[in-house]
Tab-separated table of N, CA and C in Angstrom:
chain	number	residue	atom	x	y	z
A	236	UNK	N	23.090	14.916	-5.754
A	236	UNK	CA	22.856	13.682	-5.023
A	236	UNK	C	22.064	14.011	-3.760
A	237	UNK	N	20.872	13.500	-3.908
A	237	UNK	CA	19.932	13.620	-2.405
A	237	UNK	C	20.478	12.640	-0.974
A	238	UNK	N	20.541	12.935	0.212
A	238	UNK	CA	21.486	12.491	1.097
A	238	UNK	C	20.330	11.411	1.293
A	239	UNK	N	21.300	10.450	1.823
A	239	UNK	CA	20.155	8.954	2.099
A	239	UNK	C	19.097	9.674	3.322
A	240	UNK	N	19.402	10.265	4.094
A	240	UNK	CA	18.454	10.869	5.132
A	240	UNK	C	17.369	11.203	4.646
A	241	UNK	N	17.423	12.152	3.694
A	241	UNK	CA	16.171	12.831	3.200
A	241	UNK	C	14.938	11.885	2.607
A	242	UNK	N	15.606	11.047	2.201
A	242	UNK	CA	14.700	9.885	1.549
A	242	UNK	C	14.696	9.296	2.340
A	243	UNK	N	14.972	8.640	3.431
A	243	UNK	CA	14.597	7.642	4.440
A	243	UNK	C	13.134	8.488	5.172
A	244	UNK	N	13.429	9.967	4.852
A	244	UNK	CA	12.419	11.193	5.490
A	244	UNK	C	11.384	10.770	4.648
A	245	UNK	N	11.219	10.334	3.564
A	245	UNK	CA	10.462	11.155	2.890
A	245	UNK	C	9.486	9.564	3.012
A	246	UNK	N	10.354	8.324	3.125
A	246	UNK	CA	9.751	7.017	2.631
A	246	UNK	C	9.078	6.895	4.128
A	247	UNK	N	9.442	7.711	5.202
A	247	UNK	CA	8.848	7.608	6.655
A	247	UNK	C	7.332	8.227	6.475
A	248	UNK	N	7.419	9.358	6.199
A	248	UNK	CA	6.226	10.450	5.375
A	248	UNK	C	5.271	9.647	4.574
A	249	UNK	N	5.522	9.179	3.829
A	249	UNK	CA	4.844	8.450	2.758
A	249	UNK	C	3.729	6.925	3.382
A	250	UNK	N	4.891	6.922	4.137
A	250	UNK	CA	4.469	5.279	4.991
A	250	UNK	C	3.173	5.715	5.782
A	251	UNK	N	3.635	6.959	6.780
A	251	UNK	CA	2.609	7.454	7.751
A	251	UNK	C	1.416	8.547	7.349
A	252	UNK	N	1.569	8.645	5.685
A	252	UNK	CA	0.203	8.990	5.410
A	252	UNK	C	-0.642	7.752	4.847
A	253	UNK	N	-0.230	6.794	4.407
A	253	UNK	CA	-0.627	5.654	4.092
A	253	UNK	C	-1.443	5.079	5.354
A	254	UNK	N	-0.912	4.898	6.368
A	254	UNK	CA	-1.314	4.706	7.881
A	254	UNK	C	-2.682	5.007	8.148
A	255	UNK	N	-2.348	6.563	8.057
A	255	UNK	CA	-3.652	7.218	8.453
A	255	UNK	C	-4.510	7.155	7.544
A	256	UNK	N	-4.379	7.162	6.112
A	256	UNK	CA	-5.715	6.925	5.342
A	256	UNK	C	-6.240	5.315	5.349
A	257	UNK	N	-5.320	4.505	5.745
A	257	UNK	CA	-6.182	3.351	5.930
A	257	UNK	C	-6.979	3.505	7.369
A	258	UNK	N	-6.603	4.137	8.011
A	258	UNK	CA	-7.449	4.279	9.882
A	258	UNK	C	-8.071	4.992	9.650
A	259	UNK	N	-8.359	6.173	8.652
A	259	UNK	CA	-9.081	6.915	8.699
A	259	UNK	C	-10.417	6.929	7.661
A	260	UNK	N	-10.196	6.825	6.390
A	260	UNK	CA	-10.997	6.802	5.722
A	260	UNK	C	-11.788	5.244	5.269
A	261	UNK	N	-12.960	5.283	4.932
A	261	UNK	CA	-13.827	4.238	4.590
A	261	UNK	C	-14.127	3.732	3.672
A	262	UNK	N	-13.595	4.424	2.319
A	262	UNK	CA	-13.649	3.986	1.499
A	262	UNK	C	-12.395	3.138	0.978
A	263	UNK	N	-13.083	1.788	0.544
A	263	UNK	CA	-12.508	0.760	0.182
A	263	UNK	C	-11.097	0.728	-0.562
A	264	UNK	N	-11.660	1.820	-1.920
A	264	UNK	CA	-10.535	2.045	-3.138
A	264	UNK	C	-9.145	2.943	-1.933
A	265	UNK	N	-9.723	3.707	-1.582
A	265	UNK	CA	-8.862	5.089	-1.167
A	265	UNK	C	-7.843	4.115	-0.085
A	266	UNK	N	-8.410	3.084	0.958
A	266	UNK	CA	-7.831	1.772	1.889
A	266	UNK	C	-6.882	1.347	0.726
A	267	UNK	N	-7.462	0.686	-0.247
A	267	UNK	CA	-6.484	-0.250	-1.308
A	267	UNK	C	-5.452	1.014	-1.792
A	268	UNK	N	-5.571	1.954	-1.844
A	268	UNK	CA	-4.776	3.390	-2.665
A	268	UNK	C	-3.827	3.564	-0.967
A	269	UNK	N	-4.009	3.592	-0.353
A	269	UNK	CA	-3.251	3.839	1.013
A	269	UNK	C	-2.395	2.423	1.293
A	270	UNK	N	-2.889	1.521	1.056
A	270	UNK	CA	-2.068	0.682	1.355
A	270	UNK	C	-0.621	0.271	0.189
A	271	UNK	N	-1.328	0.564	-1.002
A	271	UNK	CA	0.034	0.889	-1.861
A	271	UNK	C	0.722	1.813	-1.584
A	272	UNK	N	0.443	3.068	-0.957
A	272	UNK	CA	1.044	3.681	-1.023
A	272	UNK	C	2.600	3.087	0.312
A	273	UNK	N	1.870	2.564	1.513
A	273	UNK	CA	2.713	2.324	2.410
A	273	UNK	C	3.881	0.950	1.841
A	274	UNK	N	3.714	0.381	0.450
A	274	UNK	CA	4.206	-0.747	0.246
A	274	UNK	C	5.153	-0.194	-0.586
A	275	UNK	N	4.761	0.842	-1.478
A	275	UNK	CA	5.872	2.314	-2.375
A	275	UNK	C	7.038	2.469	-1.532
A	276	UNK	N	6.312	2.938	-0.433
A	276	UNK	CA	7.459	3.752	0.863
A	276	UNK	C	8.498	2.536	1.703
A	277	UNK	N	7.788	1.039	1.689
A	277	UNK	CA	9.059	0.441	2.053
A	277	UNK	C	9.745	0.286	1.333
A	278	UNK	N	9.102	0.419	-0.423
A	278	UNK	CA	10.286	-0.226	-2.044
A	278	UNK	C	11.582	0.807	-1.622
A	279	UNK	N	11.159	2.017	-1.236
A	279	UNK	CA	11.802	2.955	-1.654
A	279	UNK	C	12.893	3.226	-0.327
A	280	UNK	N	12.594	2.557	0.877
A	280	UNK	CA	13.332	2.072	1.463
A	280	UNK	C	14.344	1.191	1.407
A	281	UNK	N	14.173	0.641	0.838
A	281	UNK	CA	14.481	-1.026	0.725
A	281	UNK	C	15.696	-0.328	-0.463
A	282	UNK	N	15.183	0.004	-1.842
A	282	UNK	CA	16.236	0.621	-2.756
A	282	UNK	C	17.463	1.566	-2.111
A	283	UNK	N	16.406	2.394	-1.026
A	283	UNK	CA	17.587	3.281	-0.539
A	283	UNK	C	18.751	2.475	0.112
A	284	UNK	N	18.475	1.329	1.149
A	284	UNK	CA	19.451	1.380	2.018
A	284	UNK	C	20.014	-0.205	0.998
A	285	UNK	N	19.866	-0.586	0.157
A	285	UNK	CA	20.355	-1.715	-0.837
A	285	UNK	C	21.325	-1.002	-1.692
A	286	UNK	N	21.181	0.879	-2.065
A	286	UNK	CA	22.108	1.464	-2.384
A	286	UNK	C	23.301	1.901	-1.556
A	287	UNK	N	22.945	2.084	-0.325
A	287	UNK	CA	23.838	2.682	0.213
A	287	UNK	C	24.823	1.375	0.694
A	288	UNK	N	24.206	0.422	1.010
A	288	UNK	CA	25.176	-0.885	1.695
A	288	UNK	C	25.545	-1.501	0.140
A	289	UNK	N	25.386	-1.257	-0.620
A	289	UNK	CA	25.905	-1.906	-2.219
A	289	UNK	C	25.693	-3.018	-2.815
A	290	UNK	N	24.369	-3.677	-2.168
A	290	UNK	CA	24.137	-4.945	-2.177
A	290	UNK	C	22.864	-4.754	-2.916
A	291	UNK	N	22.592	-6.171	-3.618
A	291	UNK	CA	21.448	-6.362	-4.074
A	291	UNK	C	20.070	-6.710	-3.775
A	292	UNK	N	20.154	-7.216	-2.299
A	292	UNK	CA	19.332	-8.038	-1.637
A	292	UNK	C	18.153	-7.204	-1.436
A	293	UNK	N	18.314	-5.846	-1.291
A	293	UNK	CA	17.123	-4.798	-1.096
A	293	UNK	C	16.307	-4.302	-2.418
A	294	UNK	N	16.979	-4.547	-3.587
A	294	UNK	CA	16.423	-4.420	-4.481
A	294	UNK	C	15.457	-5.819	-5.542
A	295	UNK	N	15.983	-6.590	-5.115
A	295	UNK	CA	15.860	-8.126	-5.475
A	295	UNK	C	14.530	-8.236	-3.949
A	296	UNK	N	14.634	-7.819	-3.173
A	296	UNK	CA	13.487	-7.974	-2.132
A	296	UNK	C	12.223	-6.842	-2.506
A	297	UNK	N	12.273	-6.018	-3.202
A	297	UNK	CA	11.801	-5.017	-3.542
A	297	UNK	C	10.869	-5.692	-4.879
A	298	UNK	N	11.154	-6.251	-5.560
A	298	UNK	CA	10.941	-7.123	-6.863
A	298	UNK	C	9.989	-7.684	-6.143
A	299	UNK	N	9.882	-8.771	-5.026
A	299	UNK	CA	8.680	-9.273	-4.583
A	299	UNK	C	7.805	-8.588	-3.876
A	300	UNK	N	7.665	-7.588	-3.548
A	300	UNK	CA	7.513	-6.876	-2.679
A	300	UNK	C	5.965	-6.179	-3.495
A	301	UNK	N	6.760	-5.544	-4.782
A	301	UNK	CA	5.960	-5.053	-5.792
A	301	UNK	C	5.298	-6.463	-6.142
A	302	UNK	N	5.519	-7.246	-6.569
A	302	UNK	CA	4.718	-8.552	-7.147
A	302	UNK	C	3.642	-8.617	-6.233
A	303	UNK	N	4.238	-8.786	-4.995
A	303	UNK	CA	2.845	-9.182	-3.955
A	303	UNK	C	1.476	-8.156	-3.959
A	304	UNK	N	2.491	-6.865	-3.851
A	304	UNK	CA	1.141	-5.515	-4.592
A	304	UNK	C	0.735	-5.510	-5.503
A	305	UNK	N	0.780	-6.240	-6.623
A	305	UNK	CA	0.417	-6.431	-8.053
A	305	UNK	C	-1.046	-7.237	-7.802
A	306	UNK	N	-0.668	-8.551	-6.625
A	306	UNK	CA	-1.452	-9.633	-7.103
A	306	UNK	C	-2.518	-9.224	-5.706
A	307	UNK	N	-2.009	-8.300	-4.465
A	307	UNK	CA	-3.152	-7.516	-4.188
A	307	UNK	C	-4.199	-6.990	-4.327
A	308	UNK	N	-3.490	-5.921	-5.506
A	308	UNK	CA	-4.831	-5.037	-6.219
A	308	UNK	C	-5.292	-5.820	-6.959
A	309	UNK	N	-5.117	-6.933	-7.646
A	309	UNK	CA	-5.569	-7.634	-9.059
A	309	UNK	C	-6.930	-8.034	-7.637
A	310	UNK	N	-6.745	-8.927	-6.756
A	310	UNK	CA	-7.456	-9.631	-6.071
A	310	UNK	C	-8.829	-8.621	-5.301
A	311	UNK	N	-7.913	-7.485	-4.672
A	311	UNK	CA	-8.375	-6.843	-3.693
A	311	UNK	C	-9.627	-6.099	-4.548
A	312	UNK	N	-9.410	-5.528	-6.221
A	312	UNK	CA	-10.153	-4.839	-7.030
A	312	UNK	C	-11.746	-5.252	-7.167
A	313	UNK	N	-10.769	-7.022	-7.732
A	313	UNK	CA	-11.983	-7.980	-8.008
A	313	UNK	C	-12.965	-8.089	-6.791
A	314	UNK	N	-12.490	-8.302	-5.593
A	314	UNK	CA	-13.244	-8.314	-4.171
A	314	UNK	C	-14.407	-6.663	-4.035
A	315	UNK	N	-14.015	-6.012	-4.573
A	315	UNK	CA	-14.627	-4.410	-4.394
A	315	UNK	C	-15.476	-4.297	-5.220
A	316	UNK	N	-15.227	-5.062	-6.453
A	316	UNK	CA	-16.488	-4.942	-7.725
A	316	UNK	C	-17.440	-5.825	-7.154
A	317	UNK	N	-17.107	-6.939	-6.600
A	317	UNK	CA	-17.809	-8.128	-6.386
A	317	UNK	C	-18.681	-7.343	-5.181
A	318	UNK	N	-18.334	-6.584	-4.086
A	318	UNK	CA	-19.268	-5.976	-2.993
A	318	UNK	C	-19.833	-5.294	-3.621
A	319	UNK	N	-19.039	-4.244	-4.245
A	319	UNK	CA	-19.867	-2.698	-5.503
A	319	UNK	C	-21.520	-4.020	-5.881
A	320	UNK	N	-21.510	-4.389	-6.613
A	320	UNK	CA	-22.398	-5.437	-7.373
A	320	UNK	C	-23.401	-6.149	-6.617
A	321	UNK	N	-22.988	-6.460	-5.133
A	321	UNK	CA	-23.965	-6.491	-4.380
A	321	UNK	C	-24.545	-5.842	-3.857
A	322	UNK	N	-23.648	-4.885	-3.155
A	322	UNK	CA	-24.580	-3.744	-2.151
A	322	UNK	C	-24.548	-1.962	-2.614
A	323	UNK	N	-23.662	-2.246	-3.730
A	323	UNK	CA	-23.987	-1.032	-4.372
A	323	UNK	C	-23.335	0.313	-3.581
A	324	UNK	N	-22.220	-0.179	-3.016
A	324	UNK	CA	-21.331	0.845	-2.317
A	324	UNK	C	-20.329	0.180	-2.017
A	325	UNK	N	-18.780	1.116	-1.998
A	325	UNK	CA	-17.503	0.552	-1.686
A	325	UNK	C	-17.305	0.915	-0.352
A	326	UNK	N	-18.179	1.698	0.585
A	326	UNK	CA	-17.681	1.784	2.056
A	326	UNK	C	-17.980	0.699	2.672
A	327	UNK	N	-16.830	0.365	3.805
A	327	UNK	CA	-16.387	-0.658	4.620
A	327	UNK	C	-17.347	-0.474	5.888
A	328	UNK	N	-17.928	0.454	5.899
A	328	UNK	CA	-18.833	0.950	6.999
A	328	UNK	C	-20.355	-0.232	6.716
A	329	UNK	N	-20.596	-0.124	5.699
A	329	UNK	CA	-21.671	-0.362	4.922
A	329	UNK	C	-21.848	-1.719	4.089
A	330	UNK	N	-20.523	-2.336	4.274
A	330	UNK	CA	-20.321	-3.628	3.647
A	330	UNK	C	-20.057	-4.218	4.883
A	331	UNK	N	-20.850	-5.350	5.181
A	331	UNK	CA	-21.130	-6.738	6.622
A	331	UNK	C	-21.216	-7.530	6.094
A	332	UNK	N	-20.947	-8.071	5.158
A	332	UNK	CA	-21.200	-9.335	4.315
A	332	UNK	C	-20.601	-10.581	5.764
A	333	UNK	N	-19.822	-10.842	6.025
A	333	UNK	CA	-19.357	-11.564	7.242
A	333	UNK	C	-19.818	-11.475	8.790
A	334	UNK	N	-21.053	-10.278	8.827
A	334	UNK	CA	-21.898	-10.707	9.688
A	334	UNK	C	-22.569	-11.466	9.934
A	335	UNK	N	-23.247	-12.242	10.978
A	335	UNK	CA	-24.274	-13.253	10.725
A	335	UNK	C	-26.351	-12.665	11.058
């Protein structure tokens, strides 16, 4: 049995590399890949401490949680092909479409 600590460690870890690859890097996919990753690290939060208090509410919150990341990437993908197709690159550096 892994102690709830270690995993609260690990879903902290997970969260704060997610962080930094969205602040850091420019590419679009790797942003959308970082930001799942930080939405993983609250599920896995959320499971942890819904296990330890014995309740369901963290896991049943976890259920939407993932849904909302589902209908993210479905959206966020389509948005990246749709720039890819115009300007022929996924960096955020390089995509101004909302400039005037």
């Amino acid at each position: 049995m892994v102690p709830i600590s270690n995993l609260l460690i690990l879903a902290a870890i997970l969260f704060a590399i997610g962080v930094i690859g969205v602040l850091i890097r420019r590419n679009a996919i790797v942003i959308f890949m970082s930001i799942e990753l930080m939405l993983n690290s609250v599920n896995l939060t959320l499971v942890v401490l819904a296990k330890q208090l014995q309740s369901l509410d963290g896991q049943i919150f976890m259920l939407f949680v993932m849904t909302v990341a589902a209908a993210e990437v479905a959206v966020g993908l389509a948005l990246i092909i749709s720039a890819y197709r115009l300007r022929a690159t996924v960096h955020v550096d390089e995509i101004n479409l909302l400039r005037g």
